[in-house]
């Protein structure tokens, strides 16, 4: 079983990670909203810009996935299930 101080430390780390991911998620959202096409550019510039945009969106999807995992663990922490194996139910 985890002690109260260990649970507090886990919560602190998870909430810091959640805040950091939420902040980068906001910047990805603003990036995608301000993404605009510049007409008249050559195909190399356009393909490079599209590749950067695609990479940014994949990173954003990964951050959303991690946010869901962090939220799940915070719920497990609140219900005192954080130190129980999800597969077998053993401590």
PDB file of C-alpha atoms in Angstrom:
ATOM      1  CA  UNK A   1       0.000   0.000   0.000  1.00  0.00           C
ATOM      2  CA  UNK A   2       1.150   3.495  -0.752  1.00  0.00           C
ATOM      3  CA  UNK A   3       1.544   5.969   2.052  1.00  0.00           C
ATOM      4  CA  UNK A   4      -0.325   9.259   2.068  1.00  0.00           C
ATOM      5  CA  UNK A   5       2.849  11.174   1.192  1.00  0.00           C
ATOM      6  CA  UNK A   6       3.529   8.847  -1.750  1.00  0.00           C
ATOM      7  CA  UNK A   7       0.008   9.414  -3.051  1.00  0.00           C
ATOM      8  CA  UNK A   8       0.430  13.177  -2.679  1.00  0.00           C
ATOM      9  CA  UNK A   9       3.693  12.994  -4.640  1.00  0.00           C
ATOM     10  CA  UNK A  10       2.086  10.876  -7.380  1.00  0.00           C
ATOM     11  CA  UNK A  11      -0.795  13.357  -7.634  1.00  0.00           C
ATOM     12  CA  UNK A  12       1.653  16.271  -7.870  1.00  0.00           C
ATOM     13  CA  UNK A  13       3.622  14.613 -10.673  1.00  0.00           C
ATOM     14  CA  UNK A  14       0.476  13.626 -12.592  1.00  0.00           C
ATOM     15  CA  UNK A  15      -1.060  17.085 -12.279  1.00  0.00           C
ATOM     16  CA  UNK A  16       2.177  18.752 -13.411  1.00  0.00           C
ATOM     17  CA  UNK A  17       2.300  16.474 -16.443  1.00  0.00           C
ATOM     18  CA  UNK A  18      -1.372  17.154 -17.174  1.00  0.00           C
ATOM     19  CA  UNK A  19      -0.794  20.908 -16.990  1.00  0.00           C
ATOM     20  CA  UNK A  20       2.248  20.719 -19.246  1.00  0.00           C
ATOM     21  CA  UNK A  21       0.377  18.597 -21.817  1.00  0.00           C
ATOM     22  CA  UNK A  22      -2.665  20.866 -21.694  1.00  0.00           C
ATOM     23  CA  UNK A  23      -0.448  23.881 -22.377  1.00  0.00           C
ATOM     24  CA  UNK A  24       1.234  22.241 -25.376  1.00  0.00           C
ATOM     25  CA  UNK A  25      -2.173  21.052 -26.559  1.00  0.00           C
ATOM     26  CA  UNK A  26      -3.387  24.643 -26.562  1.00  0.00           C
ATOM     27  CA  UNK A  27      -0.416  25.725 -28.656  1.00  0.00           C
ATOM     28  CA  UNK A  28      -1.093  22.876 -31.125  1.00  0.00           C
ATOM     29  CA  UNK A  29      -4.708  23.949 -31.360  1.00  0.00           C
ATOM     30  CA  UNK A  30      -3.777  27.560 -32.018  1.00  0.00           C
ATOM     31  CA  UNK A  31      -1.243  26.352 -34.605  1.00  0.00           C
ATOM     32  CA  UNK A  32      -3.891  24.337 -36.440  1.00  0.00           C
ATOM     33  CA  UNK A  33      -6.384  27.196 -36.278  1.00  0.00           C
ATOM     34  CA  UNK A  34      -3.893  29.685 -37.692  1.00  0.00           C
ATOM     35  CA  UNK A  35      -2.660  27.250 -40.359  1.00  0.00           C
ATOM     36  CA  UNK A  36      -3.335  28.902 -43.660  1.00  0.00           C
ATOM     37  CA  UNK A  37      -2.436  28.140 -47.208  1.00  0.00           C
ATOM     38  CA  UNK A  38      -0.259  30.542 -49.087  1.00  0.00           C
ATOM     39  CA  UNK A  39      -1.208  30.525 -52.741  1.00  0.00           C
ATOM     40  CA  UNK A  40       1.595  30.963 -55.216  1.00  0.00           C
ATOM     41  CA  UNK A  41       4.254  29.057 -53.298  1.00  0.00           C
ATOM     42  CA  UNK A  42       6.219  26.334 -54.984  1.00  0.00           C
ATOM     43  CA  UNK A  43       5.420  22.672 -54.428  1.00  0.00           C
ATOM     44  CA  UNK A  44       8.488  22.020 -52.247  1.00  0.00           C
ATOM     45  CA  UNK A  45       7.471  24.750 -49.804  1.00  0.00           C
ATOM     46  CA  UNK A  46       3.913  23.479 -49.748  1.00  0.00           C
ATOM     47  CA  UNK A  47       4.910  19.853 -49.167  1.00  0.00           C
ATOM     48  CA  UNK A  48       7.323  20.841 -46.401  1.00  0.00           C
ATOM     49  CA  UNK A  49       4.638  22.924 -44.716  1.00  0.00           C
ATOM     50  CA  UNK A  50       2.157  20.060 -45.015  1.00  0.00           C
ATOM     51  CA  UNK A  51       4.664  17.625 -43.494  1.00  0.00           C
ATOM     52  CA  UNK A  52       5.270  19.964 -40.554  1.00  0.00           C
ATOM     53  CA  UNK A  53       1.520  20.362 -40.060  1.00  0.00           C
ATOM     54  CA  UNK A  54       1.026  16.587 -40.173  1.00  0.00           C
ATOM     55  CA  UNK A  55       3.785  16.037 -37.613  1.00  0.00           C
ATOM     56  CA  UNK A  56       2.301  18.692 -35.331  1.00  0.00           C
ATOM     57  CA  UNK A  57      -1.107  17.007 -35.493  1.00  0.00           C
ATOM     58  CA  UNK A  58       0.375  13.559 -34.721  1.00  0.00           C
ATOM     59  CA  UNK A  59       2.094  15.035 -31.687  1.00  0.00           C
ATOM     60  CA  UNK A  60      -1.189  16.631 -30.644  1.00  0.00           C
ATOM     61  CA  UNK A  61      -2.945  13.256 -30.924  1.00  0.00           C
ATOM     62  CA  UNK A  62      -0.221  11.664 -28.791  1.00  0.00           C
ATOM     63  CA  UNK A  63      -0.646  14.373 -26.156  1.00  0.00           C
ATOM     64  CA  UNK A  64      -4.421  13.778 -26.065  1.00  0.00           C
ATOM     65  CA  UNK A  65      -3.741  10.055 -25.555  1.00  0.00           C
ATOM     66  CA  UNK A  66      -1.362  10.808 -22.671  1.00  0.00           C
ATOM     67  CA  UNK A  67      -3.867  13.225 -21.116  1.00  0.00           C
ATOM     68  CA  UNK A  68      -6.491  10.463 -21.077  1.00  0.00           C
ATOM     69  CA  UNK A  69      -4.016   8.103 -19.389  1.00  0.00           C
ATOM     70  CA  UNK A  70      -3.126  10.705 -16.756  1.00  0.00           C
ATOM     71  CA  UNK A  71      -6.793  11.428 -16.068  1.00  0.00           C
ATOM     72  CA  UNK A  72      -7.449   7.699 -15.655  1.00  0.00           C
ATOM     73  CA  UNK A  73      -4.622   7.397 -13.137  1.00  0.00           C
ATOM     74  CA  UNK A  74      -5.868  10.415 -11.184  1.00  0.00           C
ATOM     75  CA  UNK A  75      -9.268   8.709 -10.925  1.00  0.00           C
ATOM     76  CA  UNK A  76      -7.555   5.517  -9.751  1.00  0.00           C
ATOM     77  CA  UNK A  77      -5.674   7.591  -7.183  1.00  0.00           C
ATOM     78  CA  UNK A  78      -8.936   9.145  -5.930  1.00  0.00           C
ATOM     79  CA  UNK A  79     -10.563   5.718  -5.568  1.00  0.00           C
ATOM     80  CA  UNK A  80      -7.491   4.186  -3.856  1.00  0.00           C
ATOM     81  CA  UNK A  81      -6.916   1.775  -6.734  1.00  0.00           C
ATOM     82  CA  UNK A  82      -3.596   3.281  -7.848  1.00  0.00           C
ATOM     83  CA  UNK A  83      -1.550   0.539  -6.163  1.00  0.00           C
ATOM     84  CA  UNK A  84      -3.666  -2.346  -7.520  1.00  0.00           C
ATOM     85  CA  UNK A  85      -2.675  -4.122 -10.736  1.00  0.00           C
ATOM     86  CA  UNK A  86      -5.255  -3.430 -13.442  1.00  0.00           C
ATOM     87  CA  UNK A  87      -4.721  -6.875 -14.994  1.00  0.00           C
ATOM     88  CA  UNK A  88      -4.814  -9.216 -12.015  1.00  0.00           C
ATOM     89  CA  UNK A  89      -6.192  -7.055  -9.184  1.00  0.00           C
ATOM     90  CA  UNK A  90      -3.261  -7.824  -6.883  1.00  0.00           C
ATOM     91  CA  UNK A  91      -1.588  -5.107  -4.810  1.00  0.00           C
TER      92      UNK A  91
END
